[in-house]
Short mmCIF file of C-alpha atoms in Angstrom, two decimals:
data_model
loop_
_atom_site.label_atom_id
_atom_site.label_comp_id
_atom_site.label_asym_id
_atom_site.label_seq_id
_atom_site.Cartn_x
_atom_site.Cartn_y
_atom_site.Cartn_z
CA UNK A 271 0.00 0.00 0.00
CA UNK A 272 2.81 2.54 1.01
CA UNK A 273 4.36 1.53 -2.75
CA UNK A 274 1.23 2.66 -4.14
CA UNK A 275 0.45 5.89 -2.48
CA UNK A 276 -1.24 4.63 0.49
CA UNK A 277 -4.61 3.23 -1.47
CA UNK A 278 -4.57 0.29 -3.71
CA UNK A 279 -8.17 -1.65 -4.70
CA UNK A 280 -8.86 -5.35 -3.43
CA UNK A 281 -8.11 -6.45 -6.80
CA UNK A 282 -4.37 -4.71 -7.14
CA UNK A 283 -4.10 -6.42 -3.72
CA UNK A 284 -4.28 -10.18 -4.91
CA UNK A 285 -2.24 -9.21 -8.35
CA UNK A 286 0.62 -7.80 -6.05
CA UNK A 287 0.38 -10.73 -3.48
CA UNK A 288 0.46 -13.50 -6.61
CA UNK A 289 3.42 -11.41 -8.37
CA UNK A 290 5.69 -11.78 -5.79
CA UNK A 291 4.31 -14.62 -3.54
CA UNK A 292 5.27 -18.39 -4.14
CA UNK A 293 1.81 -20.63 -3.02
CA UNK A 294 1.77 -24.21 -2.36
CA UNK A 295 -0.71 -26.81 -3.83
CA UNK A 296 -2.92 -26.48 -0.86
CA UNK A 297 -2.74 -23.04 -0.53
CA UNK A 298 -4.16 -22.53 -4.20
CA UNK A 299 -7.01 -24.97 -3.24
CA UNK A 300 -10.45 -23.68 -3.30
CA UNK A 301 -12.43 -24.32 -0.03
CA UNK A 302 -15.51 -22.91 2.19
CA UNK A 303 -18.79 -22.14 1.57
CA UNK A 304 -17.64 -19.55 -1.34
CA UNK A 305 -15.10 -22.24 -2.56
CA UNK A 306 -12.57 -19.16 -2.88
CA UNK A 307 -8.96 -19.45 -2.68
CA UNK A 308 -7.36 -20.23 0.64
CA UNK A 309 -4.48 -17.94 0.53
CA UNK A 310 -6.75 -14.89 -0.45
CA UNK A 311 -9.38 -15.95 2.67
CA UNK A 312 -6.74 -16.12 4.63
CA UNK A 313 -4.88 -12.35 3.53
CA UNK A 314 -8.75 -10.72 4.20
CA UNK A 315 -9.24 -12.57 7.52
CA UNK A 316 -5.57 -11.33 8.76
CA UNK A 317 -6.86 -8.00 7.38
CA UNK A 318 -9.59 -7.40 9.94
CA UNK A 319 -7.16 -7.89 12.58
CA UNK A 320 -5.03 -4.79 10.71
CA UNK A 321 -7.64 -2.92 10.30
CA UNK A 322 -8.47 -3.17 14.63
CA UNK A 323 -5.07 -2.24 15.13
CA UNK A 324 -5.66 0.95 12.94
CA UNK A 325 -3.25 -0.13 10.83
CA UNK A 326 -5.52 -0.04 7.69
CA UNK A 327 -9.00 0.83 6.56
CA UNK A 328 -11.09 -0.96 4.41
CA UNK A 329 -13.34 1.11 2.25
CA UNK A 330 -15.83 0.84 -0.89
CA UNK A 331 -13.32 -2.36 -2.31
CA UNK A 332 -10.32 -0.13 -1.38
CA UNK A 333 -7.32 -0.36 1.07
CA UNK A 334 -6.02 2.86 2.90
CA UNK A 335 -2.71 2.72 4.77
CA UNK A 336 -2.69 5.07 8.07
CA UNK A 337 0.00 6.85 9.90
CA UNK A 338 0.05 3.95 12.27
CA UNK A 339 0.17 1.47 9.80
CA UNK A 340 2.97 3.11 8.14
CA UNK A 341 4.72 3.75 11.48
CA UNK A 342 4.41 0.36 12.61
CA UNK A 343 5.81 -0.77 9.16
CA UNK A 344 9.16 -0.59 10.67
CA UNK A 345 8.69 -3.40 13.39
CA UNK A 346 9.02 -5.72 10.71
CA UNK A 347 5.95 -8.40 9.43
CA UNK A 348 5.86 -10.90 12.45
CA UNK A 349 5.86 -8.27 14.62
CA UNK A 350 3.18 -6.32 13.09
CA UNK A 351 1.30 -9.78 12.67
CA UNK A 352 1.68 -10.47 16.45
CA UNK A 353 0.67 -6.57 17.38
CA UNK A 354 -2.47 -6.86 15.04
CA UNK A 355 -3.56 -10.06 16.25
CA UNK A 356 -3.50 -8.85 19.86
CA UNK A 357 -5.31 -5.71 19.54
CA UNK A 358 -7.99 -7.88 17.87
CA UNK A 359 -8.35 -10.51 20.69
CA UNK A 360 -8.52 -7.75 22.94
CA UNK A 361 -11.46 -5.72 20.76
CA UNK A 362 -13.02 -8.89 21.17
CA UNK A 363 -12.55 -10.05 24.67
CA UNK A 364 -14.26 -6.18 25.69
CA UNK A 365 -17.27 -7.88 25.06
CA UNK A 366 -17.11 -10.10 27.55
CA UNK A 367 -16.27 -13.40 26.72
CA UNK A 368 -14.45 -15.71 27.67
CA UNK A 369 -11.17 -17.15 26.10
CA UNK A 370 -13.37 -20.19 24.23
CA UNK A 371 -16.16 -17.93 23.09
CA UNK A 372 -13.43 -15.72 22.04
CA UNK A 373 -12.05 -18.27 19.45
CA UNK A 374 -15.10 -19.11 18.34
CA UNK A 375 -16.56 -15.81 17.91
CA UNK A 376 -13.83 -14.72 16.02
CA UNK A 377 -13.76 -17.25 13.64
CA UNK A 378 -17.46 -16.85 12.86
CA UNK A 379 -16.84 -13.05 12.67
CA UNK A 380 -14.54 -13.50 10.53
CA UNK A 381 -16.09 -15.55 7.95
CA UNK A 382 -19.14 -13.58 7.70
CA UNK A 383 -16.94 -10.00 7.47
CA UNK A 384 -14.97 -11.63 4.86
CA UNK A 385 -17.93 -13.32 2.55
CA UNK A 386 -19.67 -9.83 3.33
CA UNK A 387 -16.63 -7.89 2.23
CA UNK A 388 -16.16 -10.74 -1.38
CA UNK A 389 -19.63 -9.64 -2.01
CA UNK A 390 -19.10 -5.87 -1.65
CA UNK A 391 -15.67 -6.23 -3.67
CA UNK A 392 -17.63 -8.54 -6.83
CA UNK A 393 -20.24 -5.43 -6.68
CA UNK A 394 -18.09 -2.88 -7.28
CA UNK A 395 -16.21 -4.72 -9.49
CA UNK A 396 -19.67 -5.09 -11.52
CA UNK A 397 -19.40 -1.44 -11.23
CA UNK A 398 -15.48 -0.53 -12.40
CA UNK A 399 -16.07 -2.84 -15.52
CA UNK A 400 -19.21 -0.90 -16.48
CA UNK A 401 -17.57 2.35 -16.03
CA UNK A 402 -14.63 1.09 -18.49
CA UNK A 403 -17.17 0.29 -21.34
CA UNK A 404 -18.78 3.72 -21.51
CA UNK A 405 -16.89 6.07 -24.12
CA UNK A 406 -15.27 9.44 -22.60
CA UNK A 407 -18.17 11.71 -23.04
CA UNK A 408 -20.63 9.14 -21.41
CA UNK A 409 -18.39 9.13 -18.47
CA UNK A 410 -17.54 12.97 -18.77
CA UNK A 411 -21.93 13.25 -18.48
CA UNK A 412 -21.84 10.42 -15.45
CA UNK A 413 -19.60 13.29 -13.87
CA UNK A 414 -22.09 16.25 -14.74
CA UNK A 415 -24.81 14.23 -13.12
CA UNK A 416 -23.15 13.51 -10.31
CA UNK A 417 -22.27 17.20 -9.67
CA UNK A 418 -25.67 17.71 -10.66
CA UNK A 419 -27.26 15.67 -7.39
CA UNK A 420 -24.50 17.32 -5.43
CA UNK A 421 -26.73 20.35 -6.05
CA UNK A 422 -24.18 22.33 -8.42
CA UNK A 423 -25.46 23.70 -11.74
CA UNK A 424 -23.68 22.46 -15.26
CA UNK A 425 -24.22 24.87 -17.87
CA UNK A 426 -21.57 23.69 -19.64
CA UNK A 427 -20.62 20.08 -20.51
CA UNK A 428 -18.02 19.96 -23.43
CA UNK A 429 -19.28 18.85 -26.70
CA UNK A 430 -17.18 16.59 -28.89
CA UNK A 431 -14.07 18.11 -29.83
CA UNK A 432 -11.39 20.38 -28.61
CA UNK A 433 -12.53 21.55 -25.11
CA UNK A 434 -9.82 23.59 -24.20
CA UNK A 435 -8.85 21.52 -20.94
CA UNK A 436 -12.09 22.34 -19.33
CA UNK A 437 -14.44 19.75 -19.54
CA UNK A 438 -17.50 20.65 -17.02
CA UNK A 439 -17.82 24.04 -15.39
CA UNK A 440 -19.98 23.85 -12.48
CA UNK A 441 -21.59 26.81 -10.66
CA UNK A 442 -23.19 26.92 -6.93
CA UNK A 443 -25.75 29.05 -8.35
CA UNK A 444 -28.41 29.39 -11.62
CA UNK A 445 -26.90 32.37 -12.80
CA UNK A 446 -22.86 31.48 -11.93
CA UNK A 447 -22.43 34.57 -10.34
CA UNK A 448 -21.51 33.29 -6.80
CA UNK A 449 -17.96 31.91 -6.60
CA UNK A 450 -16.71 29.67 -6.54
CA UNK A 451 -16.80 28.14 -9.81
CA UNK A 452 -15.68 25.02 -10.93
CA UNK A 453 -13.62 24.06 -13.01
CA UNK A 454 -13.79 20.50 -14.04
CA UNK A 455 -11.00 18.10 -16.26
CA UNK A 456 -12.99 14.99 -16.86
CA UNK A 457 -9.64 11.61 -17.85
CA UNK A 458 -11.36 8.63 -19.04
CA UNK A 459 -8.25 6.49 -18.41
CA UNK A 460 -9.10 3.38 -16.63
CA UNK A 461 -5.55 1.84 -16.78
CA UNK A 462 -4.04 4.94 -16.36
CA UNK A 463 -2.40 7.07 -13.53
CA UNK A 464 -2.60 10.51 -13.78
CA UNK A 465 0.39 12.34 -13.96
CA UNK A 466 1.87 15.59 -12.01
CA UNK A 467 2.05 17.62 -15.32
CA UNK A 468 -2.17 17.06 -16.30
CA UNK A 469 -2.57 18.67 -12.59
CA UNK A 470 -0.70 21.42 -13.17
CA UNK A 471 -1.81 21.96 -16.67
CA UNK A 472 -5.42 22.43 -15.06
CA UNK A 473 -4.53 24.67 -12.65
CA UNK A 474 -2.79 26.76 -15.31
CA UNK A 475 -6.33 28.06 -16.93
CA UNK A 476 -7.69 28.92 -13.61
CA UNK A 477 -9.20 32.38 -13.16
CA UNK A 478 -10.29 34.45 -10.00
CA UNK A 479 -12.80 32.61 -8.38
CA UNK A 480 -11.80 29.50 -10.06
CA UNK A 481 -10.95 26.06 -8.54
CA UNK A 482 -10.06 22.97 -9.63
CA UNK A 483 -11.92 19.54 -9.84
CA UNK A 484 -9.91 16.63 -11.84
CA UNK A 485 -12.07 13.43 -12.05
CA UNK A 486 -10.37 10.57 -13.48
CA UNK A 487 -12.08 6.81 -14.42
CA UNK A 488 -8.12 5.49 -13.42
CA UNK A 489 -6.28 6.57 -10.78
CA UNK A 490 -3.61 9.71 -9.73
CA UNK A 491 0.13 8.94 -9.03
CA UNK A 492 1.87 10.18 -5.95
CA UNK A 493 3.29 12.97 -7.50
CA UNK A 494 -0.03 14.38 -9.04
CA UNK A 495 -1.28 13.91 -5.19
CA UNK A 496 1.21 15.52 -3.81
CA UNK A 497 0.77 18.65 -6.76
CA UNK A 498 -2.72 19.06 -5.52
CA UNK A 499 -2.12 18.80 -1.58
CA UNK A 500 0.87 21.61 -2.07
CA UNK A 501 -1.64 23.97 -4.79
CA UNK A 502 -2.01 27.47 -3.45
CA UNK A 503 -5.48 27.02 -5.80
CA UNK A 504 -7.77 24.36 -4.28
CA UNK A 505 -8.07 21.58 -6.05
CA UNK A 506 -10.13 18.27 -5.52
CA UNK A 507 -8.93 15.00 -7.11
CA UNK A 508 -11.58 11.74 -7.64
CA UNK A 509 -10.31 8.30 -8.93
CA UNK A 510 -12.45 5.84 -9.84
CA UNK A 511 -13.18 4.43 -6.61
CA UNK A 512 -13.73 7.86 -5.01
CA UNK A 513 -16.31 8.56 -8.06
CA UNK A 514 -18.13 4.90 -7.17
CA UNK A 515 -18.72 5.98 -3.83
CA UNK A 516 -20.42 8.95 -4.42
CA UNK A 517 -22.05 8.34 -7.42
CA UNK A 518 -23.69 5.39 -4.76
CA UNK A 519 -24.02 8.31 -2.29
CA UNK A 520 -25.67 10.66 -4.11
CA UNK A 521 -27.56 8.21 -6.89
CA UNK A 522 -31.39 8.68 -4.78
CA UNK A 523 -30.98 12.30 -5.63
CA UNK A 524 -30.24 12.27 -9.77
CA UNK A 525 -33.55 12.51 -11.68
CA UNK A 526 -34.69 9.58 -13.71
CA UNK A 527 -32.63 10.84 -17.07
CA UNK A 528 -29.29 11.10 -15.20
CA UNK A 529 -30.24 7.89 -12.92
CA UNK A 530 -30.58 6.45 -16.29
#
């Protein structure tokens, strides 16, 4: 996670684990009520005891490293196992139970947070793979209707053609005379991390009363993060799992034609 910027999806997850992981026969069997791989059961049930510790959060099919998952990166993976582990047990034994109940709560816990969490992940996967087979001025008018619900007003959505690096401009008011206005760069990139230079190159046409909204169907690398954290201009970057959330956030207020 610290490799990739702090966030990586479920999915990069298991392609990062199988690149550089060696499994045995029996840890490539399927087994369980799922029939799912045991190694990958096995990486989300040690997960929850990460994610106890603080170390991690688990969010809309995404993995965030914190501070004190980072910090406790230097103790080294057994002892960050151990640590985890512990502050799980001890989550658990708050509730009062004893040390058998404990063991056997957890396991059932576990399974059902980790089927729950496979069904969450196969949903928004649904999702990710839809999102990749709608051309870049569908998904540049998924992104006006979701600023739309938001309760912003689009009077401008770029037609096809040269847009001049502005691709939505989004007002908090009918008449856009209230600032601030947005500014919006719309990257239909699914494989694709954004780079430093597209941040700054949006920032670049920005105006008085202008700031900056860069929604991308792929994801930003840490550079472009770090280019938008340091702006003196405010600007607000959405991946593709950032846009999934709120789309599903803010979907019961779209009307019918942007719902559809």
């Amino acid at each position: 996670m610290k490799s990739n910027g702090g966030t990586v999806t479920t999915k990069e997850i298991n392609d990062i684990i199988q690149k550089n992981v060696k499994f045995t026969e029996w840890e490539l069997e399927r087994a369980g009520k799922l029939q799912n791989i045991r190694w990958w059961t096995m990486t989300q049930f040690y997960s929850i005891d990460y994610n106890k510790a603080g170390y991690i959060l688990k969010k809309q099919g995404s993995w965030y490293l914190t501070s004190e998952g980072e910090e406790a990166i230097k103790l080294g993976a057994e002892q960050i196992l151990r640590k985890a582990n512990a502050a799980y047990r001890k989550w658990k034994q708050e509730k009062d139970l004893d040390e058998d109940d404990v063991v056997e709560e957890e396991t059932l816990e576990k399974e059902t947070i980790v089927n729950i969490e496979q069904l969450e992940e196969q949903a928004n996967e649904g999702i990710r793979q839809y999102i990749k087979t709608k051309n870049p001025y569908e998904f540049q008018d998924m992104v006006a209707a979701l600023l739309r619900a938001m309760g912003y007003y689009t009077p401008f959505v770029a037609p096809k053609g040269r847009d001049g690096g502005v691709d939505v401009i989004a007002y908090i008011d009918a008449l856009g005379a209230k600032t601030p206005r947005i500014k919006v760069q719309v990257k239909h990139m699914p494989e694709t991390s954004i780079p430093a230079k597209d941040i700054c190159s949006l920032l670049g046409i920005l105006r008085d009363g202008d700031i900056a909204l860069f929604v991308t169907s792929g994801t930003y690398s840490p550079q472009a993060r770090t280019e938008a954290l340091t702006s003196k201009t405010y600007i607000k970057l959405i991946d593709c799992e950032e846009f999934i959330e709120m789309w599903q956030e803010y979907y019961s207020k779209m009307n019918d034609e942007d719902k559809i």
